[in-house]
Backbone as ProteinMPNN parsed JSONL, in Angstrom:
{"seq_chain_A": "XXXXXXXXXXXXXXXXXXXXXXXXXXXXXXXXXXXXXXXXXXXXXXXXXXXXXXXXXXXXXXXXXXXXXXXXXXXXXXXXXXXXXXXXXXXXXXXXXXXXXXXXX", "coords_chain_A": {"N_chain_A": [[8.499, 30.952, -159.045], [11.696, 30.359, -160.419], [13.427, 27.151, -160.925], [16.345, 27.39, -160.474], [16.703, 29.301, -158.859], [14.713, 28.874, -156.351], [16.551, 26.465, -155.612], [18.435, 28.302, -155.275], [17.804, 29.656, -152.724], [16.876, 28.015, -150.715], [19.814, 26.965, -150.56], [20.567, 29.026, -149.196], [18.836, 29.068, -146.763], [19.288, 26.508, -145.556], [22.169, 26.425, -144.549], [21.74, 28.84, -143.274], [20.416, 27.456, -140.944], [22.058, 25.765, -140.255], [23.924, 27.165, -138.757], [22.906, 27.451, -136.572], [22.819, 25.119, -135.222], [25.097, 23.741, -135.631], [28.059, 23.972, -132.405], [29.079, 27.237, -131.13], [31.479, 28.509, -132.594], [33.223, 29.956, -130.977], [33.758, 28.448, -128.681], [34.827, 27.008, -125.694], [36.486, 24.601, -127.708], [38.0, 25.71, -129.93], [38.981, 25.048, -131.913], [37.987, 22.197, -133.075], [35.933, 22.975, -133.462], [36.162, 25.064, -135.589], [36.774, 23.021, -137.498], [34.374, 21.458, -138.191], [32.873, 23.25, -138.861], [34.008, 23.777, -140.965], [33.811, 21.826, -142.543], [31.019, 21.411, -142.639], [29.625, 23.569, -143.712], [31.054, 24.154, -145.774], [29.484, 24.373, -148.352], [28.26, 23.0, -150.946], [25.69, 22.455, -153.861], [23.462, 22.103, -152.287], [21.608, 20.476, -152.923], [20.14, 17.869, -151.723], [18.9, 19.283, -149.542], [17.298, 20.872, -150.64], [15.297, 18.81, -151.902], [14.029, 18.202, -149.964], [12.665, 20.374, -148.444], [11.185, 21.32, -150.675], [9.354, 19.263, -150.912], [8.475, 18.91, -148.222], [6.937, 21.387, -147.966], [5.375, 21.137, -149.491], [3.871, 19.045, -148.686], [2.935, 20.735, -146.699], [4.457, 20.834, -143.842], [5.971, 21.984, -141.059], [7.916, 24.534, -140.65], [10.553, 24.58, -138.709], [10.812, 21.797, -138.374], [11.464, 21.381, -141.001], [14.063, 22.397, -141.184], [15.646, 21.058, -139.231], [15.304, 18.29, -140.347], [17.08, 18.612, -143.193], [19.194, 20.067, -141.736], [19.974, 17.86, -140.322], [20.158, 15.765, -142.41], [22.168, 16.807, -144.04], [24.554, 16.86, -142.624], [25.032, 14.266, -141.905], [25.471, 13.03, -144.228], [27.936, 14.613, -145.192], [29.538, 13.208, -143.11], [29.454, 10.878, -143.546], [31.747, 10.555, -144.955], [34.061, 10.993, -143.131], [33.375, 9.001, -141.148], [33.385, 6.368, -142.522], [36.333, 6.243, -142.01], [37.004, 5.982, -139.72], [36.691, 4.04, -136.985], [33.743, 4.046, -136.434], [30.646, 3.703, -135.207], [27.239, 2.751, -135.462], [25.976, 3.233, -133.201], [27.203, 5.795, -132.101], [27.011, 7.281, -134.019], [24.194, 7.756, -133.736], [23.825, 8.822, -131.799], [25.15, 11.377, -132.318], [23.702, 12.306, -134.398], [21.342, 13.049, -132.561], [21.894, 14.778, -131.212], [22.433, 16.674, -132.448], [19.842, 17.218, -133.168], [19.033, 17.832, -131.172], [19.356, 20.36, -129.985], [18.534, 23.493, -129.489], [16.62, 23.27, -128.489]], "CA_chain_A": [[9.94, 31.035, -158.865], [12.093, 29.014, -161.129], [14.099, 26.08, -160.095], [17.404, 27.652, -159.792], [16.473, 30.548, -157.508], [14.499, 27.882, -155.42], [17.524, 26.057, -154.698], [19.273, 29.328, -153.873], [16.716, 30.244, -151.616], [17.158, 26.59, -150.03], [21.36, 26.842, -150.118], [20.477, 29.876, -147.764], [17.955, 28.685, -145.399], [19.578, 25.842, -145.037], [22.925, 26.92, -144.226], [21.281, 29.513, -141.677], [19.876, 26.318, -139.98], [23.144, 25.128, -140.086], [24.742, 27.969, -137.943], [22.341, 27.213, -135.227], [22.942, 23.297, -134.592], [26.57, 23.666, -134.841], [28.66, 24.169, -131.445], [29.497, 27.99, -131.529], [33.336, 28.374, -132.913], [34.207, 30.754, -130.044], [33.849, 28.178, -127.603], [36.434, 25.946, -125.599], [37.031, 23.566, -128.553], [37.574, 26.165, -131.107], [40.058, 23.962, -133.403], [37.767, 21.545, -133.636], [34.423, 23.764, -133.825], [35.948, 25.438, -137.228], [36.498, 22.337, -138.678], [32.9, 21.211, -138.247], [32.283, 24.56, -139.568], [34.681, 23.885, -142.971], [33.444, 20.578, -143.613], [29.855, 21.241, -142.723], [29.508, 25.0, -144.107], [31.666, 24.443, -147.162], [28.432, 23.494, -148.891], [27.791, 22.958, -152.429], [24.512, 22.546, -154.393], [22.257, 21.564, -151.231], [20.291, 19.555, -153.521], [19.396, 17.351, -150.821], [17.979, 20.182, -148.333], [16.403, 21.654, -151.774], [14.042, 18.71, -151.934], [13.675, 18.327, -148.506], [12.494, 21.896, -148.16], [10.45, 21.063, -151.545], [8.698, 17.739, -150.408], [8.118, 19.287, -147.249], [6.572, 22.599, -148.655], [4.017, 20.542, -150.721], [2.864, 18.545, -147.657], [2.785, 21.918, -145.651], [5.249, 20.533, -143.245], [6.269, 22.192, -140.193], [9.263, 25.037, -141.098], [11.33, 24.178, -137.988], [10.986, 20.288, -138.57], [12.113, 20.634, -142.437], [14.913, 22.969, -141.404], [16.063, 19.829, -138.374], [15.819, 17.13, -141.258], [17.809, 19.225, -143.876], [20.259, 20.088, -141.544], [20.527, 16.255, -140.477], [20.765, 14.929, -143.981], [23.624, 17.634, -144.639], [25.566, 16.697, -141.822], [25.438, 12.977, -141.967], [26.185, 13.184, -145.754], [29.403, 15.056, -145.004], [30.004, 12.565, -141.94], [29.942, 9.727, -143.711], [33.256, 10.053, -145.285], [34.878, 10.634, -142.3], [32.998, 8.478, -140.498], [34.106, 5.819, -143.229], [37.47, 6.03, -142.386], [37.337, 5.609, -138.591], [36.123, 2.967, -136.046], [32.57, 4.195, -136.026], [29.597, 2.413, -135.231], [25.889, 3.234, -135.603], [25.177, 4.248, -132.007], [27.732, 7.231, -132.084], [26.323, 7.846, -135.139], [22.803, 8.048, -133.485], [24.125, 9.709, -130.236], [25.714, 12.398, -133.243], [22.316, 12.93, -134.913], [20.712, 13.088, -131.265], [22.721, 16.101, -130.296], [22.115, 17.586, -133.259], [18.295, 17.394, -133.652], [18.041, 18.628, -129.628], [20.193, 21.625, -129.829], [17.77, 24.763, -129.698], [14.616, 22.526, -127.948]], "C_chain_A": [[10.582, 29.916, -159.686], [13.001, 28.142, -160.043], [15.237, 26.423, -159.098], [17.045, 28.876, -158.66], [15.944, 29.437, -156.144], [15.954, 27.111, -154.633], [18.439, 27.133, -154.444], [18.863, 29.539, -152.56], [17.327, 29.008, -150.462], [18.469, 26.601, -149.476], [21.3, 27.803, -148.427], [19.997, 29.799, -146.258], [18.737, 27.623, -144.834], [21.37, 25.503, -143.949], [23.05, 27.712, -142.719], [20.962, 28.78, -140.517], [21.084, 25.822, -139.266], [23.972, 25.406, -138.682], [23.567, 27.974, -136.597], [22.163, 26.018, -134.179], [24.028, 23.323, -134.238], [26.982, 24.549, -133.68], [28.969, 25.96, -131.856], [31.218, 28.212, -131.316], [33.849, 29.192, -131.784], [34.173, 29.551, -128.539], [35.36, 27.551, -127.318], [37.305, 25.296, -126.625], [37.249, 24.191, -129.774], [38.155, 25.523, -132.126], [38.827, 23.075, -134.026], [35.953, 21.989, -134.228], [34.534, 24.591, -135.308], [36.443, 24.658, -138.083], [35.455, 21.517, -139.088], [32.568, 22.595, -138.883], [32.236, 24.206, -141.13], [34.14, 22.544, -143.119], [31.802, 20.339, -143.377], [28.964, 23.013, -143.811], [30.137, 25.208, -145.592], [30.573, 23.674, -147.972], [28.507, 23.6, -150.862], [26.505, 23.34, -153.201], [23.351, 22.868, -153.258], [21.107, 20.937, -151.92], [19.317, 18.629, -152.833], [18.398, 17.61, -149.77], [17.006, 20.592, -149.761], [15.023, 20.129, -151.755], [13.291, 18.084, -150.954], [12.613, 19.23, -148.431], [11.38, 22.029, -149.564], [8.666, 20.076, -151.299], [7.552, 18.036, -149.072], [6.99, 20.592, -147.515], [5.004, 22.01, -149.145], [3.345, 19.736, -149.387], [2.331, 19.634, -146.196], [3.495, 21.414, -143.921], [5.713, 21.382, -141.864], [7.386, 23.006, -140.53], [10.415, 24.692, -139.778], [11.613, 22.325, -138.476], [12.002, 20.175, -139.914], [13.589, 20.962, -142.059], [15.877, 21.312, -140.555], [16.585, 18.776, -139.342], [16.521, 17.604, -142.511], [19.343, 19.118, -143.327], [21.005, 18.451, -141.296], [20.893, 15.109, -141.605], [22.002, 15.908, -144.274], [24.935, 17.27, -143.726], [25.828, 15.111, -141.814], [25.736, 12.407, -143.507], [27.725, 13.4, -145.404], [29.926, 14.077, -143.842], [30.802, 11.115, -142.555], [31.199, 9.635, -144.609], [34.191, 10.024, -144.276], [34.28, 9.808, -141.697], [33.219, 6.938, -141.037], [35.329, 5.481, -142.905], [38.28, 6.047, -140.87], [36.556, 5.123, -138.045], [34.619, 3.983, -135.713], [31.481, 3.219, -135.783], [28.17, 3.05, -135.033], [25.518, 3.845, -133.973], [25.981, 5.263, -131.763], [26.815, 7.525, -132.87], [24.218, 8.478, -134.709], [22.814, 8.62, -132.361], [24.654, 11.566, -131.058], [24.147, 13.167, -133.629], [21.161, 13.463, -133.672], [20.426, 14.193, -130.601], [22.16, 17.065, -131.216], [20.293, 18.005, -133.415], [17.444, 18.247, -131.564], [18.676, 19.867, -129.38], [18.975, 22.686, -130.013], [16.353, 24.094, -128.944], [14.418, 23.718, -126.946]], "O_chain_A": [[10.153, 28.762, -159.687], [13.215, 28.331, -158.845], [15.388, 26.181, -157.901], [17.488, 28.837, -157.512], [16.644, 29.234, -155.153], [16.283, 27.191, -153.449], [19.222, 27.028, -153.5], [19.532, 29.577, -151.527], [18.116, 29.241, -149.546], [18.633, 26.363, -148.28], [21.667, 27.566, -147.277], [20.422, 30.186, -145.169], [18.94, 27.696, -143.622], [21.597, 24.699, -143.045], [23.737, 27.566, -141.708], [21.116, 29.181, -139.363], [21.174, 25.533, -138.073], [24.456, 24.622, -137.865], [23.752, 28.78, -135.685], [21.701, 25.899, -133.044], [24.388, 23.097, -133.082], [26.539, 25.697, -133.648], [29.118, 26.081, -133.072], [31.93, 28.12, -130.316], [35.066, 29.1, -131.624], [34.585, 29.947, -127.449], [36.403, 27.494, -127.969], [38.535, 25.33, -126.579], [36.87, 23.593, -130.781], [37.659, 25.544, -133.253], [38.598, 23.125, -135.234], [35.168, 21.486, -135.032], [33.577, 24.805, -136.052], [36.67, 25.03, -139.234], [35.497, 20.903, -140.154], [31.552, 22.529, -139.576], [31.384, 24.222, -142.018], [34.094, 22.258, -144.315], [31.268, 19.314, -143.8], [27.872, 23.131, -144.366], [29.855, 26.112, -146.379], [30.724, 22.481, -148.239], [28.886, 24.483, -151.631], [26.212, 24.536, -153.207], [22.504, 23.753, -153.382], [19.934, 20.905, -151.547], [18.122, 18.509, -153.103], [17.535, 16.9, -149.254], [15.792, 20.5, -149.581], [13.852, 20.472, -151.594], [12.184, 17.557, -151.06], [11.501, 18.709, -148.341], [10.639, 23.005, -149.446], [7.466, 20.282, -151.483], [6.395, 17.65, -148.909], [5.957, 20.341, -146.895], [3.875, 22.496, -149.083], [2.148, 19.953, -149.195], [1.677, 19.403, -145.179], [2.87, 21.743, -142.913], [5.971, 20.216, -141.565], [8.28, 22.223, -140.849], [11.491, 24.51, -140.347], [12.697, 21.894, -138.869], [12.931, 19.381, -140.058], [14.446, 20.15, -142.406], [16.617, 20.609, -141.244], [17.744, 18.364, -139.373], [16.601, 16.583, -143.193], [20.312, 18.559, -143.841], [22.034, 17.976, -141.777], [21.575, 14.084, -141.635], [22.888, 15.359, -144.93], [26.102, 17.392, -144.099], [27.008, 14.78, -141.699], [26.243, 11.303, -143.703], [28.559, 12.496, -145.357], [31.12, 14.32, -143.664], [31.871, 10.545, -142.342], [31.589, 8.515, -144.94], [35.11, 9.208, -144.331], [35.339, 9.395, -141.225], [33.26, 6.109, -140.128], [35.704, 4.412, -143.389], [39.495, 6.095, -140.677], [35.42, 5.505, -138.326], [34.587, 4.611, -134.655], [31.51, 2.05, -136.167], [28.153, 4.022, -134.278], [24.824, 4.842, -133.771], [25.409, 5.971, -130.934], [25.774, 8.038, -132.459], [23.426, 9.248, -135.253], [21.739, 8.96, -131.869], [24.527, 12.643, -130.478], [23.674, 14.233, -133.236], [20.232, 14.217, -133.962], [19.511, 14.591, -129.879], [21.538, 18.074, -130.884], [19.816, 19.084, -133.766], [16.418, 18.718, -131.074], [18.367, 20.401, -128.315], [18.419, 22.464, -131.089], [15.226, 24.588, -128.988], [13.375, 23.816, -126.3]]}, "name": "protein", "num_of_chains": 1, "seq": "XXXXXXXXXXXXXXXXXXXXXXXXXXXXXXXXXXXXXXXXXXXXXXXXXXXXXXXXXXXXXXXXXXXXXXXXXXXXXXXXXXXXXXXXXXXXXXXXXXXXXXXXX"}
C-alpha cells in the first residue's frame, strides 16, 4: 500500500475511534457535545494517528490500545490551544485524558 492511501486508511480509523470516546451529541449538553465534535472531528492530515497506527503495526501492538493512544494524541493536540488560553492546569488535563481513555472499558 503506498503512503498516501495508508494515511487515508489511518484518517478513517482514526476518526471512527474518535466517534466512540466522544460524549454522544444527542445528549443533555448538546451545544457543547457538537463543539467537541467541530474541533475534534474537523480533522486534517492525522499524521500523528498515521504513525501511531504505523509504529504500532510494526511492533504488532494491540488494535484497541493504538486506536486509545491515537485518539488521545488527537484530542490533546486540538486541546492544547484552547487549553492555552484558559486557567488550566495539568490535573484537569489528566482527569480529561482519564475520561477519555475509560470510555468503552
Amino acid at each position: 500500500m503506498d503512503i498516501l492511501a495508508y494515511i487515508k486508511q489511518c484518517q478513517i480509523r482514526v476518526n471512527n475511534a474518535l466517534k466512540l470516546y466522544l460524549p454522544n451529541p444527542k445528549d443533555e449538553a448538546e451545544l457543547l457535545h457538537d463543539a467537541m465534535y467541530y474541533a475534534v472531528l474537523n480533522g486534517r492530515k492525522r499524521l500523528r494517528a498515521s504513525f501511531i497506527y504505523s509504529l504500532g503495526d510494526n511492533l504488532a501492538a494491540d488494535a484497541l490500545t493504538l486506536d486509545r493512544v491515537a485518539c488521545c494524541n488527537e484530542i490533546i493536540h486540538k486541546a492544547r490551544k484552547y487549553i492555552n488560553n484558559f486557567e488550566f492546569n495539568s490535573a484537569q488535563l489528566k482527569v480529561l485524558v482519564s475520561f477519555i481513555i475509560s470510555r468503552n472499558h
